[in-house]
Short mmCIF file of C-alpha atoms in Angstrom, two decimals:
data_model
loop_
_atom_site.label_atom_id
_atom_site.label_comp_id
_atom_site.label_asym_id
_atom_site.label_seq_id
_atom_site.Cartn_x
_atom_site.Cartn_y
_atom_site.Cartn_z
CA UNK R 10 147.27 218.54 400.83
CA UNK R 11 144.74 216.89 399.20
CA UNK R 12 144.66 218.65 394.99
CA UNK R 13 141.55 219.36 393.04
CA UNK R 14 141.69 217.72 389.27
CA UNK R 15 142.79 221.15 387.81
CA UNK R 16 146.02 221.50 390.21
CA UNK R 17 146.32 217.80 388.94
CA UNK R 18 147.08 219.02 385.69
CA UNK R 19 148.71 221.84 386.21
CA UNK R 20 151.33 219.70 388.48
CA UNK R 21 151.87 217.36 385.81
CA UNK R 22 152.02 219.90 382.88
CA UNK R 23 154.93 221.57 385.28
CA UNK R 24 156.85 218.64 386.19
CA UNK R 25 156.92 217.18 382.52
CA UNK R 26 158.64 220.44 381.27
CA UNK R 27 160.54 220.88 384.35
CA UNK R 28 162.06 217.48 384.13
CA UNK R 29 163.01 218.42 380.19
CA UNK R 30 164.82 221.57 380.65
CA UNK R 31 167.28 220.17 383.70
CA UNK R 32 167.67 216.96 382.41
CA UNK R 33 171.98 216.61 382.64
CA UNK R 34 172.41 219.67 383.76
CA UNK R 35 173.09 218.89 387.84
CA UNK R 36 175.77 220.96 389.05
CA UNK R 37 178.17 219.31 391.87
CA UNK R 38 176.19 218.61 395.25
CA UNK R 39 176.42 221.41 397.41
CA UNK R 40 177.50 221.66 401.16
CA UNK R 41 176.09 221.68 404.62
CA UNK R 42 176.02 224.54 407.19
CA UNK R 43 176.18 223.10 410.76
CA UNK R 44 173.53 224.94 413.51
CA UNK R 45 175.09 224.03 416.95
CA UNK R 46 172.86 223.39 419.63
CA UNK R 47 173.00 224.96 423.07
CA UNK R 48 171.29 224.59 426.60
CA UNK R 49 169.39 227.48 426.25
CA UNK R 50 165.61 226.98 425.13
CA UNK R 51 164.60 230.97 424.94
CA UNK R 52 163.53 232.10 421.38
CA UNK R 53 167.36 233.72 421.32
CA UNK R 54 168.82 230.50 421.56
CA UNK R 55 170.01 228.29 418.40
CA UNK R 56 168.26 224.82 419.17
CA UNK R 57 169.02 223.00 415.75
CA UNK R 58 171.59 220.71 416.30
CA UNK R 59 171.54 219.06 412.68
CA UNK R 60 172.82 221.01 409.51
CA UNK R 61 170.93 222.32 406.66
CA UNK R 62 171.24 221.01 403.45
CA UNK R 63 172.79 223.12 400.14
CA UNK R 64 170.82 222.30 397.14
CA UNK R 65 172.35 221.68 393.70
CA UNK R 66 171.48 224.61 391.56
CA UNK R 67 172.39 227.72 392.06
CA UNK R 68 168.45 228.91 392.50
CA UNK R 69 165.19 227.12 392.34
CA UNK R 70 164.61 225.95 388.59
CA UNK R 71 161.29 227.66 388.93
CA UNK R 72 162.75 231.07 389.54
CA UNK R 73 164.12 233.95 387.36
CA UNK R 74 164.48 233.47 383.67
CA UNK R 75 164.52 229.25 383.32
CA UNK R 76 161.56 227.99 380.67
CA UNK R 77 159.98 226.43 383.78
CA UNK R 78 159.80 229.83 385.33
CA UNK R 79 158.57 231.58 382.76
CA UNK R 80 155.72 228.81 381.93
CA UNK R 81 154.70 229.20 385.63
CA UNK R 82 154.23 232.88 385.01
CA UNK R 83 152.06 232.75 381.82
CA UNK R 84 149.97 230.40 384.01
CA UNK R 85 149.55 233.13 386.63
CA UNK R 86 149.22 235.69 384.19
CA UNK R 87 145.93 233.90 383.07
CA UNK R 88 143.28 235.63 385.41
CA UNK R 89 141.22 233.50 385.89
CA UNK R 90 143.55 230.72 386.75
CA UNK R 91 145.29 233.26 388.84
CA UNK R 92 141.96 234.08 391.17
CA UNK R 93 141.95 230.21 391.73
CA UNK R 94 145.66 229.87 392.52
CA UNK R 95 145.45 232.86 395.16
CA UNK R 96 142.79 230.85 396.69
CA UNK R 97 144.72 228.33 396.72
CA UNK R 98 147.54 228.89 397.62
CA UNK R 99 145.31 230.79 401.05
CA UNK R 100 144.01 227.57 401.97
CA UNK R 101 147.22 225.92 402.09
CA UNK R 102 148.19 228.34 404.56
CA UNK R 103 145.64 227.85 406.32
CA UNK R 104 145.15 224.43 406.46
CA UNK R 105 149.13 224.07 408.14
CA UNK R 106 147.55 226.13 410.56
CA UNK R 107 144.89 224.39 412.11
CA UNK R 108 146.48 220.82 411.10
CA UNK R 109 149.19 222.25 413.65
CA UNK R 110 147.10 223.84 416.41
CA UNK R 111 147.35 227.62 415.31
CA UNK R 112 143.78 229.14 415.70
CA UNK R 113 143.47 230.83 412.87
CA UNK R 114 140.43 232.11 412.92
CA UNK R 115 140.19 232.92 416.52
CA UNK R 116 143.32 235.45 416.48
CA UNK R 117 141.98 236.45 413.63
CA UNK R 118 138.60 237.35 415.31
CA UNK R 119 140.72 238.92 418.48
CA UNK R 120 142.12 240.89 416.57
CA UNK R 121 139.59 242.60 414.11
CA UNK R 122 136.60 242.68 417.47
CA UNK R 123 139.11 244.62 419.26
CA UNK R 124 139.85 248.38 419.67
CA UNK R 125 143.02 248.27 417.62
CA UNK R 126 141.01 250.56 415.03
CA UNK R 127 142.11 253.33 417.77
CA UNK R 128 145.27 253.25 416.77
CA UNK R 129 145.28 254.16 413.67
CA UNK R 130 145.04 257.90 414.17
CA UNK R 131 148.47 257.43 415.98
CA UNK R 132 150.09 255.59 413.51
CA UNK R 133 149.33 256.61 410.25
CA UNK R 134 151.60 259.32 408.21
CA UNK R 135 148.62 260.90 405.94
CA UNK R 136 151.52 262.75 403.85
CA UNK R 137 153.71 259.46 403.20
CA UNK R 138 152.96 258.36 399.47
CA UNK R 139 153.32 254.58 398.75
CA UNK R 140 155.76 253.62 396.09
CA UNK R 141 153.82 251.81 392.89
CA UNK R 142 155.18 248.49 393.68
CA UNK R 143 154.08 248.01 397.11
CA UNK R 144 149.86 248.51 395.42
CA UNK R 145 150.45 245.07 394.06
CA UNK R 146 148.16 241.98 395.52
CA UNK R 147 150.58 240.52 397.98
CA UNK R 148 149.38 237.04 399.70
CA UNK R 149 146.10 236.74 398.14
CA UNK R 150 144.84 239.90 399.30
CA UNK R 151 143.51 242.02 396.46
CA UNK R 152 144.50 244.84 398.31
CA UNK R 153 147.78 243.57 399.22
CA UNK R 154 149.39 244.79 402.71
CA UNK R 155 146.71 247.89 403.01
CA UNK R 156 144.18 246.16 404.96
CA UNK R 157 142.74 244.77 408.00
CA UNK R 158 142.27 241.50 407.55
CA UNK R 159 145.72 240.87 405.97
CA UNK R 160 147.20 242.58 409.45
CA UNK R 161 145.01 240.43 411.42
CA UNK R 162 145.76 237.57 409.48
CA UNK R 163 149.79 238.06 409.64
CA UNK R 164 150.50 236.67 413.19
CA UNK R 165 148.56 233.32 412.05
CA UNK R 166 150.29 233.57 408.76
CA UNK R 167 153.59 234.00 410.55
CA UNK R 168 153.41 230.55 412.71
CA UNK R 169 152.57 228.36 409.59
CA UNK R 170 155.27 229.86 407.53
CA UNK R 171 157.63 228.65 410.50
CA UNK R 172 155.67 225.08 410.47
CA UNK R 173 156.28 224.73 406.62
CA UNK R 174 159.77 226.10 407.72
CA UNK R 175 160.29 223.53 409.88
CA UNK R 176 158.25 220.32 409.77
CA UNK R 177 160.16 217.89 411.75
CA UNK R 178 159.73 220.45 414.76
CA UNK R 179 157.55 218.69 417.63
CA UNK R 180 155.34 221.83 417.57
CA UNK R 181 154.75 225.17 416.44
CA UNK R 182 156.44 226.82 419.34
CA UNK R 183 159.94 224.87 419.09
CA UNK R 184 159.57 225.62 415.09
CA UNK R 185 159.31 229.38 416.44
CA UNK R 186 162.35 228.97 418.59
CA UNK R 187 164.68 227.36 415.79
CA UNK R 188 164.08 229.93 413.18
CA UNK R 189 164.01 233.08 415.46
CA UNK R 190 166.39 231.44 417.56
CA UNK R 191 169.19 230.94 415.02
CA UNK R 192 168.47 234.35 413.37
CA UNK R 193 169.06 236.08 416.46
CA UNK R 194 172.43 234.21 416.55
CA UNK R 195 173.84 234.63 413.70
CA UNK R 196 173.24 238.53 414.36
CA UNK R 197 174.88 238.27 417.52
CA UNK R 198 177.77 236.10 416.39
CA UNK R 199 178.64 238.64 412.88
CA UNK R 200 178.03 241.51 415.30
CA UNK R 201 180.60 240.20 418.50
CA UNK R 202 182.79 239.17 415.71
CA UNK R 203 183.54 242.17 413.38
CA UNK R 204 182.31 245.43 415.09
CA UNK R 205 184.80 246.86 417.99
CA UNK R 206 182.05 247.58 420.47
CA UNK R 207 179.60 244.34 420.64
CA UNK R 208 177.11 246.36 422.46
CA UNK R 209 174.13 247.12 420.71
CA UNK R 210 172.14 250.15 421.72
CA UNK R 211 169.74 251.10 418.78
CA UNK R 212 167.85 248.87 416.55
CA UNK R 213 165.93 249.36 413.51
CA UNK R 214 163.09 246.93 411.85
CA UNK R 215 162.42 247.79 408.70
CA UNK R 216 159.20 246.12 407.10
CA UNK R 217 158.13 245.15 410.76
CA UNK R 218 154.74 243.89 409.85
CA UNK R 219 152.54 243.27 413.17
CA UNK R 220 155.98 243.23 414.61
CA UNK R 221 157.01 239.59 415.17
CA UNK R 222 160.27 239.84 414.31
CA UNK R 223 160.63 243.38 416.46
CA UNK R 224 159.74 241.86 419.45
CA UNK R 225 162.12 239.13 419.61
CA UNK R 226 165.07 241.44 418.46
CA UNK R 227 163.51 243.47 421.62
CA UNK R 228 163.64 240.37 423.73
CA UNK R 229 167.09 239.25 422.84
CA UNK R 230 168.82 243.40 423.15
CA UNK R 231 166.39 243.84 426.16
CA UNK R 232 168.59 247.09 426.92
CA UNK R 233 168.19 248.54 423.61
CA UNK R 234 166.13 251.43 421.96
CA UNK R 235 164.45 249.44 419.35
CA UNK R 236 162.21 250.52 416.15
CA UNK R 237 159.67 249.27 414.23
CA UNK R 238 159.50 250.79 410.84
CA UNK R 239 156.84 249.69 407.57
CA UNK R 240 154.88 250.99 404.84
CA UNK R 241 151.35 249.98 406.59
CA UNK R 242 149.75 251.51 409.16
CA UNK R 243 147.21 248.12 409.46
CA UNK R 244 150.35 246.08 410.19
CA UNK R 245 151.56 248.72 412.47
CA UNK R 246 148.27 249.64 414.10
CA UNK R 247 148.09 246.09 415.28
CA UNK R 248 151.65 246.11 416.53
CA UNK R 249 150.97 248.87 418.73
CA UNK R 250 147.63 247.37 419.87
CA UNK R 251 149.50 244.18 421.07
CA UNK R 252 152.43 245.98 422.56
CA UNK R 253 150.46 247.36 424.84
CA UNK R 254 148.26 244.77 426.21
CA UNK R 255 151.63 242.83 426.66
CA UNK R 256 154.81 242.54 429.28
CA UNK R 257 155.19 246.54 429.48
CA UNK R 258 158.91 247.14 428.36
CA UNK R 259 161.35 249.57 430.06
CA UNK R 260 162.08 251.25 426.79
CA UNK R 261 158.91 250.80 424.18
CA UNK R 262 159.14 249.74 421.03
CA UNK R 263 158.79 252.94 418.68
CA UNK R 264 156.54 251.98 415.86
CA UNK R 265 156.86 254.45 412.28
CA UNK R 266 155.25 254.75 409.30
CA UNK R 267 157.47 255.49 407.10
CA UNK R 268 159.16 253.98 403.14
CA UNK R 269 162.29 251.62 404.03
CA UNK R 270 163.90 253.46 401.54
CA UNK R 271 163.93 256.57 402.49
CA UNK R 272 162.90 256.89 406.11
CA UNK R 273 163.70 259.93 406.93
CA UNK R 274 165.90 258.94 410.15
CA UNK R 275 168.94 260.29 411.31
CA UNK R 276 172.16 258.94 409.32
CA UNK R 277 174.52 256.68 411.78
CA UNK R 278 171.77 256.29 414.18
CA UNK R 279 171.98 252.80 414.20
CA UNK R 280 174.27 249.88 415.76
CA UNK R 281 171.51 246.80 414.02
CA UNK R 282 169.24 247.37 410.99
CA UNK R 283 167.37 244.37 410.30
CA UNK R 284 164.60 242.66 407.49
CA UNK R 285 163.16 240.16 408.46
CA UNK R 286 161.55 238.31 405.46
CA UNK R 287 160.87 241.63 403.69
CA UNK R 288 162.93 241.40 400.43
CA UNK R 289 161.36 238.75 398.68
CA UNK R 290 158.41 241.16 398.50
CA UNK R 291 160.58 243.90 396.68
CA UNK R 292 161.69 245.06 393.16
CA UNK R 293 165.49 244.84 392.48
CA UNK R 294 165.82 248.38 392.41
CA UNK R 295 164.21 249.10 396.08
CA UNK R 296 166.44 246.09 397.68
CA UNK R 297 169.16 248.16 396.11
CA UNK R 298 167.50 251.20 397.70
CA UNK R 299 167.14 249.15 401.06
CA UNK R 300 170.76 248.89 401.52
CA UNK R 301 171.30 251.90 400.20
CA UNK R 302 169.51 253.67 403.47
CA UNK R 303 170.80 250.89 405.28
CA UNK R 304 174.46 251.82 405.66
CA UNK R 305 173.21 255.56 405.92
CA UNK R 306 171.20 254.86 409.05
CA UNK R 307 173.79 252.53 410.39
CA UNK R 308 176.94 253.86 412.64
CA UNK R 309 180.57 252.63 411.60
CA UNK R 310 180.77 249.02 412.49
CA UNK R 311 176.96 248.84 412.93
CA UNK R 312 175.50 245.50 411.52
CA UNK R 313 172.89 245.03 408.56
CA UNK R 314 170.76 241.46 409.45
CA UNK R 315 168.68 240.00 406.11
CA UNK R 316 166.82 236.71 406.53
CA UNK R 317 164.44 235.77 403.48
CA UNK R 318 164.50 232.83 401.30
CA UNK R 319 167.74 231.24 400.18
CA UNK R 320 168.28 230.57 396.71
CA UNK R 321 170.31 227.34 397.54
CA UNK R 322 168.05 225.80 399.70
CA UNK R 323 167.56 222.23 398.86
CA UNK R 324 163.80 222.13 400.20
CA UNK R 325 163.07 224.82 397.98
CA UNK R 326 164.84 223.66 395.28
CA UNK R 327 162.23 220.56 395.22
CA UNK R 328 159.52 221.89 396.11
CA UNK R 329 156.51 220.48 394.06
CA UNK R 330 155.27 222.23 390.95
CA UNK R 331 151.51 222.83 392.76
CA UNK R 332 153.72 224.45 395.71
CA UNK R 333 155.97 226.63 394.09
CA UNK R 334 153.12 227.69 391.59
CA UNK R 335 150.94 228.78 394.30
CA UNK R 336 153.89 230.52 395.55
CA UNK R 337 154.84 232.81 393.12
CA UNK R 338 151.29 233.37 392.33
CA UNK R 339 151.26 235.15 395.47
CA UNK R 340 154.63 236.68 395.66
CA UNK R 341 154.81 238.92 392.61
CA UNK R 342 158.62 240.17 392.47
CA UNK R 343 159.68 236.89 393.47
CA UNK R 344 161.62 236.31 390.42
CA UNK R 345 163.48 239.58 390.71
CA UNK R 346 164.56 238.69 394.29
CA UNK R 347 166.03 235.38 392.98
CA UNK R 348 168.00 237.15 390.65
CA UNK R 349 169.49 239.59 392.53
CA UNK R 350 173.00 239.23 393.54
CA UNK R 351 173.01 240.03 397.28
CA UNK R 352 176.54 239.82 397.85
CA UNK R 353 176.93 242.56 395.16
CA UNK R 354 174.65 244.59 396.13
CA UNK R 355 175.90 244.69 399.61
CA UNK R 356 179.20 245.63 398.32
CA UNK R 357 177.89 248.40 396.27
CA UNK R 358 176.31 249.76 399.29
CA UNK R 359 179.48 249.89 401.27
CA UNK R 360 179.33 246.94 403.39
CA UNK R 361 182.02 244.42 403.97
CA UNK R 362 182.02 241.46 406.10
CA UNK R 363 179.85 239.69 403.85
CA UNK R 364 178.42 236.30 405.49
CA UNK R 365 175.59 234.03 404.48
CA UNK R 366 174.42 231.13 406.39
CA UNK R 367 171.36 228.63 406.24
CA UNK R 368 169.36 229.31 409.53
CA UNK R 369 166.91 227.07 408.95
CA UNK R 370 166.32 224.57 406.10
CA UNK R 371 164.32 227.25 403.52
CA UNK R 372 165.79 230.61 405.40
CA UNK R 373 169.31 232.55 405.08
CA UNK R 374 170.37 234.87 406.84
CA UNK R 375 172.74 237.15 405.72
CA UNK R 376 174.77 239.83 408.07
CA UNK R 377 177.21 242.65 406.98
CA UNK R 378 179.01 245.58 408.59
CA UNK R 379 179.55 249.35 408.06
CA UNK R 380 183.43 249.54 407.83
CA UNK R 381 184.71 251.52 411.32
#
């Protein structure tokens, strides 16, 4: 990506005080997490057949509560300069779009000159009040995850984030497979492995979005009751709008409007909770929350799924001071989700069977169980 003269600057007003405050202070080189490969090409199939790469810090130096961090967020804090990293950082997007044959603009436009306005009246829970946090901007959208355009925009935005994920892929669709596809492994591995039935019969989504990741976990428990659950009724509203100009499924998809952290479900309800790249987007105190309802919606020996960012990620560890600026301009509690101790948290919650592993080179995916 070509950068103007004032990213320019800022890149090497980053790297010069990024380069002072690690200087010496490389911890030992971290390990690899082997991915096997199998015959199988469906999305539920892991196709990676190389390892991924530990970095050597323990997070990104450009996260939390390093000097580098914190001079990346007085630069956002600047408004001005903040307007003109949002945009930024949405043309970046963007442009790994159509540089990789995602038409942008044309789901876009299939989505808003359709009738999924209809479905709003269906979807939307008029008494539900949305916690303070979740009225930030999120992903350049002033309005954050409360509009149309950031709903129609989310499929779009979905495939590039899998590109970026994945750049040595031969195309967007086998950079789909590999990250959904080792997900969905892991899930079923940690769930054959430590819970004494390995059926699963009820799923729930939390922070489904225009339900991507629903629809795979869907297509890989095909005999399953499975749930979509978010805070936006856009998101949702186009969920429902696709589901039913797709493949009809024997059981629907349920799709809720409802607060992850308190959804109002029925406690042990559950054999699979997952979030899917939802956590990154939170507060410490409403991950905590997350889990918390988590293992209260889950059955004894039911399995929790996280996949988000991993903190030891060696692509993300060196990512380049224009990237992970435009980043965290658009991901305001990003710092608080690199400095929350999952494990821990997990723990707290009740869980046990604690496992983390690298499911693509930027993504981990962590799995835990309700004790039986």
């Amino acid at each position: 990506m070509a950068l103007s003269a004032p990213l320019q600057n800022l890149s090497a007003v980053i790297s010069a005080t990024g380069n002072a405050t690690t200087a010496g202070t490389r911890p030992p080189r971290g390990r690899h997490w082997a991915v096997h490969a199998a015959s199988d090409t469906s999305a539920s199939a892991p196709v990676q057949s190389g390892g991924y790469e530990e970095g050597k810090l323990e997070r990104p130096k450009w996260a939390g509560e390093t000097p580098l961090s914190r001079l990346v967020q007085s630069i956002i804090s600047f408004k001005p300069l903040y307007y003109f990293l949002k945009l930024g950082a949405r043309r970046a997007l963007i442009s790994t779009a159509e540089k990789n044959n995602i038409p942008w603009r044309q789901m876009v436009k299939e989505v808003l000159e359709s009738e999924v306005y209809r479905e709003m009246d269906s979807i939307q829970n008029l008494s539900l009040v949305y916690p303070d946090y979740y009225l930030n901007p999120f992903h350049a959208y002033e309005e954050g995850n409360l509009t149309w355009l950031a709903a129609a925009e989310a499929e779009a935005a979905t495939m590039s984030m899998a590109r970026r994920a994945l750049p040595d892929a031969s195309s967007v669709e086998e950079a789909n497979r590999i990250l959904r596809g080792n997900w969905l492994h892991a899930i079923e591995q940690h769930h054959i492995q430590y819970s004494e039935s390995s059926v699963i019969n009820d799923i729930l989504d939390i922070g489904c979005s225009v339900g991507i990741s629903t629809k795979y976990l869907a297509d890989k428990f095909p005999t399953a009751k499975v749930t979509g659950l978010d805070l936006s009724p856009y998101f949702l509203a186009v969920a429902q709008h696709k589901q039913k100009r797709a493949m009809p499924r024997k059981i629907p998809i349920r799709w809720i409007h409802a607060n992850g952290e308190d959804t109002g479900l029925p406690s042990k309800s559950f054999d699979l909770v997952s979030l899917a790249f939802v956590l990154h987007e939170c507060p410490t105190r409403v991950i905590v929350n997350l889990a918390k309802e988590a293992f209260c919606l889950l059955r004894p020996g039911g399995t929790l799924a996280l996949t988000d960012f991993s903190l030891k990620s060696k692509v993300l560890q060196e990512l380049s001071p224009v990237l992970f600026t435009l980043v965290k301009s658009t991901e305001p509690f990003l710092d608080e989700y690199y400095l929350t101790d999952m494990d821990e948290t997990l723990r707290e919650a009740g869980f046990v069977n604690i496992t983390s592993i690298l499911t693509d080179p930027r993504h981990v995916t962590i799995t835990a169980t309700v004790p039986q």
